[in-house]
MMTF fields as JSON, N, C-alpha, C and O atoms, coordinates in Angstrom:
{
  "mmtfVersion": "1.0.0",
  "mmtfProducer": "UNKNOWN",
  "numBonds": 279,
  "numAtoms": 280,
  "numGroups": 70,
  "numChains": 1,
  "numModels": 1,
  "chainsPerModel": [1],
  "groupsPerChain": [70],
  "chainIdList": ["A"],
  "bondAtomList": [4, 2, 8, 6, 12, 10, 16, 14, 20, 18, 24, 22, 28, 26, 32, 30, 36, 34, 40, 38, 44, 42, 48, 46, 52, 50, 56, 54, 60, 58, 64, 62, 68, 66, 72, 70, 76, 74, 80, 78, 84, 82, 88, 86, 92, 90, 96, 94, 100, 98, 104, 102, 108, 106, 112, 110, 116, 114, 120, 118, 124, 122, 128, 126, 132, 130, 136, 134, 140, 138, 144, 142, 148, 146, 152, 150, 156, 154, 160, 158, 164, 162, 168, 166, 172, 170, 176, 174, 180, 178, 184, 182, 188, 186, 192, 190, 196, 194, 200, 198, 204, 202, 208, 206, 212, 210, 216, 214, 220, 218, 224, 222, 228, 226, 232, 230, 236, 234, 240, 238, 244, 242, 248, 246, 252, 250, 256, 254, 260, 258, 264, 262, 268, 266, 272, 270, 276, 274],
  "bondOrderList": [1, 1, 1, 1, 1, 1, 1, 1, 1, 1, 1, 1, 1, 1, 1, 1, 1, 1, 1, 1, 1, 1, 1, 1, 1, 1, 1, 1, 1, 1, 1, 1, 1, 1, 1, 1, 1, 1, 1, 1, 1, 1, 1, 1, 1, 1, 1, 1, 1, 1, 1, 1, 1, 1, 1, 1, 1, 1, 1, 1, 1, 1, 1, 1, 1, 1, 1, 1, 1],
  "groupList": [{"groupName": "MET", "atomNameList": ["N", "CA", "C", "O"], "elementList": ["N", "C", "C", "O"], "formalChargeList": [0, 0, 0, 0], "bondAtomList": [1, 0, 2, 1, 3, 2], "bondOrderList": [1, 1, 2], "singleLetterCode": "M", "chemCompType": "L-PEPTIDE LINKING"}, {"groupName": "ILE", "atomNameList": ["N", "CA", "C", "O"], "elementList": ["N", "C", "C", "O"], "formalChargeList": [0, 0, 0, 0], "bondAtomList": [1, 0, 2, 1, 3, 2], "bondOrderList": [1, 1, 2], "singleLetterCode": "I", "chemCompType": "L-PEPTIDE LINKING"}, {"groupName": "PHE", "atomNameList": ["N", "CA", "C", "O"], "elementList": ["N", "C", "C", "O"], "formalChargeList": [0, 0, 0, 0], "bondAtomList": [1, 0, 2, 1, 3, 2], "bondOrderList": [1, 1, 2], "singleLetterCode": "F", "chemCompType": "L-PEPTIDE LINKING"}, {"groupName": "LEU", "atomNameList": ["N", "CA", "C", "O"], "elementList": ["N", "C", "C", "O"], "formalChargeList": [0, 0, 0, 0], "bondAtomList": [1, 0, 2, 1, 3, 2], "bondOrderList": [1, 1, 2], "singleLetterCode": "L", "chemCompType": "L-PEPTIDE LINKING"}, {"groupName": "ASN", "atomNameList": ["N", "CA", "C", "O"], "elementList": ["N", "C", "C", "O"], "formalChargeList": [0, 0, 0, 0], "bondAtomList": [1, 0, 2, 1, 3, 2], "bondOrderList": [1, 1, 2], "singleLetterCode": "N", "chemCompType": "L-PEPTIDE LINKING"}, {"groupName": "GLY", "atomNameList": ["N", "CA", "C", "O"], "elementList": ["N", "C", "C", "O"], "formalChargeList": [0, 0, 0, 0], "bondAtomList": [1, 0, 2, 1, 3, 2], "bondOrderList": [1, 1, 2], "singleLetterCode": "G", "chemCompType": "PEPTIDE LINKING"}, {"groupName": "VAL", "atomNameList": ["N", "CA", "C", "O"], "elementList": ["N", "C", "C", "O"], "formalChargeList": [0, 0, 0, 0], "bondAtomList": [1, 0, 2, 1, 3, 2], "bondOrderList": [1, 1, 2], "singleLetterCode": "V", "chemCompType": "L-PEPTIDE LINKING"}, {"groupName": "PRO", "atomNameList": ["N", "CA", "C", "O"], "elementList": ["N", "C", "C", "O"], "formalChargeList": [0, 0, 0, 0], "bondAtomList": [1, 0, 2, 1, 3, 2], "bondOrderList": [1, 1, 2], "singleLetterCode": "P", "chemCompType": "L-PEPTIDE LINKING"}, {"groupName": "GLU", "atomNameList": ["N", "CA", "C", "O"], "elementList": ["N", "C", "C", "O"], "formalChargeList": [0, 0, 0, 0], "bondAtomList": [1, 0, 2, 1, 3, 2], "bondOrderList": [1, 1, 2], "singleLetterCode": "E", "chemCompType": "L-PEPTIDE LINKING"}, {"groupName": "ASP", "atomNameList": ["N", "CA", "C", "O"], "elementList": ["N", "C", "C", "O"], "formalChargeList": [0, 0, 0, 0], "bondAtomList": [1, 0, 2, 1, 3, 2], "bondOrderList": [1, 1, 2], "singleLetterCode": "D", "chemCompType": "L-PEPTIDE LINKING"}, {"groupName": "LYS", "atomNameList": ["N", "CA", "C", "O"], "elementList": ["N", "C", "C", "O"], "formalChargeList": [0, 0, 0, 0], "bondAtomList": [1, 0, 2, 1, 3, 2], "bondOrderList": [1, 1, 2], "singleLetterCode": "K", "chemCompType": "L-PEPTIDE LINKING"}, {"groupName": "THR", "atomNameList": ["N", "CA", "C", "O"], "elementList": ["N", "C", "C", "O"], "formalChargeList": [0, 0, 0, 0], "bondAtomList": [1, 0, 2, 1, 3, 2], "bondOrderList": [1, 1, 2], "singleLetterCode": "T", "chemCompType": "L-PEPTIDE LINKING"}, {"groupName": "GLN", "atomNameList": ["N", "CA", "C", "O"], "elementList": ["N", "C", "C", "O"], "formalChargeList": [0, 0, 0, 0], "bondAtomList": [1, 0, 2, 1, 3, 2], "bondOrderList": [1, 1, 2], "singleLetterCode": "Q", "chemCompType": "L-PEPTIDE LINKING"}, {"groupName": "CYS", "atomNameList": ["N", "CA", "C", "O"], "elementList": ["N", "C", "C", "O"], "formalChargeList": [0, 0, 0, 0], "bondAtomList": [1, 0, 2, 1, 3, 2], "bondOrderList": [1, 1, 2], "singleLetterCode": "C", "chemCompType": "L-PEPTIDE LINKING"}, {"groupName": "SER", "atomNameList": ["N", "CA", "C", "O"], "elementList": ["N", "C", "C", "O"], "formalChargeList": [0, 0, 0, 0], "bondAtomList": [1, 0, 2, 1, 3, 2], "bondOrderList": [1, 1, 2], "singleLetterCode": "S", "chemCompType": "L-PEPTIDE LINKING"}, {"groupName": "ALA", "atomNameList": ["N", "CA", "C", "O"], "elementList": ["N", "C", "C", "O"], "formalChargeList": [0, 0, 0, 0], "bondAtomList": [1, 0, 2, 1, 3, 2], "bondOrderList": [1, 1, 2], "singleLetterCode": "A", "chemCompType": "L-PEPTIDE LINKING"}, {"groupName": "ARG", "atomNameList": ["N", "CA", "C", "O"], "elementList": ["N", "C", "C", "O"], "formalChargeList": [0, 0, 0, 0], "bondAtomList": [1, 0, 2, 1, 3, 2], "bondOrderList": [1, 1, 2], "singleLetterCode": "R", "chemCompType": "L-PEPTIDE LINKING"}, {"groupName": "HIS", "atomNameList": ["N", "CA", "C", "O"], "elementList": ["N", "C", "C", "O"], "formalChargeList": [0, 0, 0, 0], "bondAtomList": [1, 0, 2, 1, 3, 2], "bondOrderList": [1, 1, 2], "singleLetterCode": "H", "chemCompType": "L-PEPTIDE LINKING"}, {"groupName": "TYR", "atomNameList": ["N", "CA", "C", "O"], "elementList": ["N", "C", "C", "O"], "formalChargeList": [0, 0, 0, 0], "bondAtomList": [1, 0, 2, 1, 3, 2], "bondOrderList": [1, 1, 2], "singleLetterCode": "Y", "chemCompType": "L-PEPTIDE LINKING"}, {"groupName": "TRP", "atomNameList": ["N", "CA", "C", "O"], "elementList": ["N", "C", "C", "O"], "formalChargeList": [0, 0, 0, 0], "bondAtomList": [1, 0, 2, 1, 3, 2], "bondOrderList": [1, 1, 2], "singleLetterCode": "W", "chemCompType": "L-PEPTIDE LINKING"}],
  "groupTypeList": [0, 1, 2, 3, 4, 4, 5, 6, 7, 3, 8, 5, 3, 9, 1, 3, 10, 2, 7, 10, 2, 11, 12, 10, 6, 13, 11, 4, 10, 11, 14, 6, 12, 6, 8, 11, 3, 7, 14, 11, 11, 15, 15, 2, 16, 2, 17, 14, 3, 16, 11, 18, 3, 12, 11, 12, 1, 19, 16, 5, 4, 4, 11, 3, 9, 15, 6, 9, 3, 5],
  "groupIdList": [1, 2, 3, 4, 5, 6, 7, 8, 9, 10, 11, 12, 13, 14, 15, 16, 17, 18, 19, 20, 21, 22, 23, 24, 25, 26, 27, 28, 29, 30, 31, 32, 33, 34, 35, 36, 37, 38, 39, 40, 41, 42, 43, 44, 45, 46, 47, 48, 49, 50, 51, 52, 53, 54, 55, 56, 57, 58, 59, 60, 61, 62, 63, 64, 65, 66, 67, 68, 69, 70],
  "secStructList": [7, 6, 6, 6, 6, 6, 7, 7, 6, 6, 1, 7, 2, 2, 2, 2, 2, 2, 2, 2, 2, 2, 2, 2, 2, 2, 2, 7, 1, 1, 7, 7, 7, 4, 4, 4, 1, 7, 7, 7, 1, 2, 2, 2, 2, 2, 2, 2, 2, 2, 2, 2, 2, 2, 2, 2, 2, 2, 2, 6, 7, 7, 7, 1, 7, 6, 6, 1, 7, 7],
  "xCoordList": [-13.676, -12.283, -12.358, -11.959, -12.705, -12.457, -13.159, -12.79, -14.07, -14.709, -13.399, -12.877, -12.837, -11.716, -10.636, -9.963, -10.355, -9.119, -9.855, -9.233, -10.934, -11.463, -11.73, -11.72, -11.959, -12.305, -13.67, -14.571, -13.797, -15.237, -15.69, -14.892, -17.148, -17.543, -17.327, -17.196, -17.289, -17.033, -15.753, -15.446, -14.774, -12.948, -12.594, -12.894, -12.127, -11.273, -10.19, -9.585, -9.887, -8.793, -7.491, -6.787, -7.158, -6.048, -5.963, -4.96, -7.236, -7.378, -6.973, -6.557, -7.25, -7.099, -5.43, -4.997, -4.835, -3.666, -2.621, -2.012, -2.616, -1.611, -2.138, -1.545, -3.147, -3.374, -2.834, -2.386, -3.027, -2.706, -0.883, -0.323, -0.424, 1.224, 1.481, 2.336, 0.998, 1.361, 1.37, 2.161, 0.175, 0.066, 1.078, 1.723, 1.229, 2.277, 3.713, 4.663, 3.662, 5.372, 5.242, 6.238, 4.165, 4.406, 4.101, 4.252, 3.702, 3.637, 4.712, 5.185, 5.271, 6.054, 7.66, 8.131, 8.263, 9.984, 10.744, 11.845, 10.422, 11.193, 10.264, 9.247, 10.858, 10.157, 8.886, 8.342, 8.491, 6.518, 6.713, 7.254, 6.214, 6.286, 5.084, 3.933, 5.503, 4.555, 3.386, 2.245, 3.52, 2.248, 1.311, 0.462, 1.608, 0.719, -0.189, -1.107, 0.051, -0.749, -2.005, -1.819, -3.36, -4.294, -3.989, -3.449, -4.22, -4.077, -4.657, -5.587, -4.366, -4.715, -6.246, -6.952, -6.689, -8.083, -7.751, -8.534, -6.585, -6.414, -5.97, -6.447, -5.066, -5.093, -5.625, -5.216, -6.848, -8.211, -8.595, -8.589, -8.946, -9.779, -9.315, -10.043, -8.023, -7.042, -7.214, -7.355, -7.148, -7.253, -8.465, -8.518, -9.832, -10.982, -11.392, -12.016, -10.875, -10.68, -10.17, -10.696, -9.172, -8.122, -8.988, -9.012, -9.668, -10.116, -11.44, -11.549, -12.501, -13.44, -12.842, -13.275, -12.263, -11.284, -11.065, -11.308, -10.671, -10.075, -11.551, -11.712, -12.477, -13.838, -14.676, -15.403, -14.414, -14.898, -14.149, -14.696, -12.777, -12.498, -12.706, -12.806, -12.792, -12.936, -14.617, -14.96, -15.212, -16.705, -16.737, -17.822, -15.974, -15.693, -15.826, -15.8, -15.957, -15.994, -14.602, -13.831, -14.385, -12.687, -12.92, -11.918, -13.928, -14.338, -13.616, -13.453, -13.047, -12.947, -11.417, -10.682, -11.172, -9.43, -8.926, -9.472, -7.485, -7.191, -6.636, -6.271, -6.509, -6.015, -6.898, -6.538, -7.999, -9.563, -9.718, -10.528, -9.025, -9.42, -8.244, -8.03, -7.698, -5.862, -5.094, -4.07],
  "yCoordList": [39.995, 40.319, 39.131, 39.476, 38.022, 37.233, 37.631, 36.973, 38.473, 38.661, 39.581, 39.235, 40.804, 41.687, 40.839, 41.438, 39.583, 38.821, 37.876, 36.88, 38.154, 37.057, 35.496, 34.585, 35.126, 34.044, 33.535, 34.275, 32.361, 31.636, 31.743, 31.415, 32.269, 33.083, 32.115, 32.439, 30.74, 29.45, 29.043, 28.114, 30.01, 29.512, 30.435, 31.62, 30.134, 31.023, 31.686, 31.386, 32.592, 33.218, 32.638, 32.969, 31.806, 30.817, 29.773, 29.062, 29.458, 28.418, 29.338, 28.822, 30.941, 31.364, 31.895, 32.282, 31.867, 32.566, 31.647, 32.125, 30.442, 29.431, 29.839, 30.634, 29.361, 29.526, 31.251, 31.396, 32.327, 33.315, 33.613, 34.307, 32.862, 32.511, 31.949, 32.435, 31.005, 30.015, 30.815, 30.856, 31.566, 32.694, 33.448, 33.52, 34.081, 35.3, 34.617, 35.206, 33.28, 33.004, 32.663, 32.924, 32.07, 31.93, 32.785, 32.366, 33.902, 35.2, 36.051, 36.462, 36.461, 37.334, 37.098, 35.969, 38.097, 37.588, 38.439, 38.922, 38.562, 38.812, 38.218, 37.559, 38.612, 37.686, 38.337, 39.23, 37.517, 37.59, 38.478, 37.982, 39.917, 40.493, 40.204, 40.25, 39.862, 38.918, 39.916, 39.465, 40.943, 42.115, 42.417, 43.309, 41.498, 42.01, 40.502, 40.343, 39.533, 38.187, 38.576, 39.289, 37.873, 37.95, 37.686, 36.601, 38.524, 38.074, 36.922, 36.364, 36.486, 35.593, 35.619, 36.596, 34.667, 34.827, 35.367, 35.976, 34.962, 35.414, 36.885, 37.604, 37.461, 38.726, 39.588, 40.749, 39.113, 40.112, 40.137, 41.216, 39.085, 39.146, 40.375, 41.205, 40.318, 41.155, 42.796, 43.838, 42.62, 43.992, 44.846, 46.075, 43.619, 44.354, 45.058, 46.119, 44.182, 44.562, 46.028, 46.911, 46.119, 47.439, 48.702, 49.863, 48.167, 48.794, 49.419, 50.631, 48.427, 48.873, 49.573, 50.494, 49.12, 49.987, 51.281, 52.126, 51.874, 52.893, 54.197, 55.347, 53.152, 53.841, 54.354, 55.346, 53.225, 53.645, 54.966, 55.937, 54.646, 56.131, 57.384, 58.31, 57.589, 58.348, 59.106, 60.282, 58.032, 58.448, 58.865, 59.213, 58.844, 59.111, 57.985, 58.248, 56.823, 55.616, 55.261, 54.62, 55.745, 55.566, 54.075, 53.691, 53.63, 52.51, 51.369, 50.548, 50.907, 49.719, 49.691, 50.629, 48.292, 47.939, 47.421, 46.43, 48.003, 47.569, 46.415, 45.792, 46.013, 44.003, 43.308, 42.155, 43.492, 42.589, 42.776, 42.064, 43.688, 43.884, 43.387, 43.413, 43.019, 42.42, 43.391, 43.277],
  "zCoordList": [-35.346, -35.716, -36.747, -37.86, -36.675, -37.899, -38.992, -39.965, -39.285, -40.431, -40.963, -42.022, -40.208, -40.62, -41.287, -42.126, -41.074, -40.992, -42.3, -42.67, -42.852, -43.874, -43.207, -44.035, -41.816, -42.033, -41.742, -41.347, -41.928, -41.712, -40.094, -39.216, -39.752, -38.631, -37.562, -36.382, -38.068, -36.736, -36.439, -35.69, -37.253, -36.857, -35.743, -35.885, -34.895, -33.838, -34.257, -35.286, -33.52, -34.11, -34.321, -35.275, -33.485, -33.324, -34.002, -33.967, -34.891, -36.245, -37.754, -38.791, -37.504, -38.348, -38.488, -39.573, -37.625, -37.627, -38.72, -39.677, -38.345, -39.493, -40.749, -41.477, -41.004, -42.664, -43.376, -44.513, -42.404, -42.585, -42.905, -43.754, -41.96, -42.09, -43.034, -43.775, -43.295, -44.683, -45.808, -46.75, -45.519, -47.119, -47.371, -48.417, -46.282, -46.406, -46.773, -47.29, -46.399, -46.524, -47.818, -48.493, -48.495, -49.658, -50.665, -51.812, -50.493, -51.134, -50.968, -52.027, -49.887, -49.5, -50.077, -50.211, -50.33, -50.978, -49.655, -49.921, -48.81, -47.554, -46.477, -46.692, -45.112, -44.006, -43.897, -44.548, -42.703, -42.581, -41.246, -40.258, -41.259, -40.086, -39.331, -39.767, -38.008, -37.216, -36.983, -37.085, -36.746, -36.375, -37.627, -37.649, -38.707, -39.747, -39.601, -40.407, -38.686, -38.61, -37.409, -36.422, -37.81, -36.773, -35.656, -35.438, -34.688, -33.255, -32.474, -33.056, -31.419, -30.909, -30.302, -30.554, -29.597, -29.083, -27.224, -26.495, -26.946, -25.817, -25.838, -24.96, -26.779, -26.775, -27.426, -27.41, -28.267, -28.43, -27.123, -26.532, -26.539, -25.132, -24.282, -23.738, -24.283, -23.162, -23.844, -23.204, -25.392, -25.674, -25.674, -25.723, -25.582, -25.423, -24.302, -24.3, -23.005, -21.519, -21.388, -20.711, -22.075, -21.905, -22.601, -22.192, -23.731, -24.396, -23.712, -23.53, -23.326, -22.075, -20.501, -19.809, -20.428, -18.817, -19.401, -18.539, -20.615, -20.861, -21.086, -20.678, -22.026, -22.26, -21.193, -21.246, -19.8, -18.453, -17.636, -17.112, -17.725, -17.528, -18.022, -17.217, -19.199, -20.316, -19.629, -19.507, -19.362, -19.106, -17.483, -17.019, -16.924, -15.462, -14.357, -13.154, -14.823, -13.863, -13.54, -14.253, -12.41, -12.149, -10.71, -10.108, -10.484, -9.614, -10.181, -9.278, -11.429, -11.794, -11.316, -11.005, -11.359, -11.204, -12.1, -12.587, -12.724, -13.95, -13.859, -14.856, -12.739, -12.424, -12.665, -12.906, -12.718, -13.1, -14.453, -15.045, -15.104, -16.513, -17.37, -18.582, -16.528, -17.875, -18.013, -18.687]
}
């Protein structure tokens, strides 16, 4: 995910968000759309868990509990 947002490999997503925000503020003539910023580490983790759960459901593994996977 860091690579997709042109970040340094050892940076976390939370560190990458602020420079992206300041870059967009300086270059945009309108307000910054929050959805265009990189997600936080926690948001990315829960997205990955939901994706894993959905994939398991499609494969027929219905024994997983959605509460355990975010």
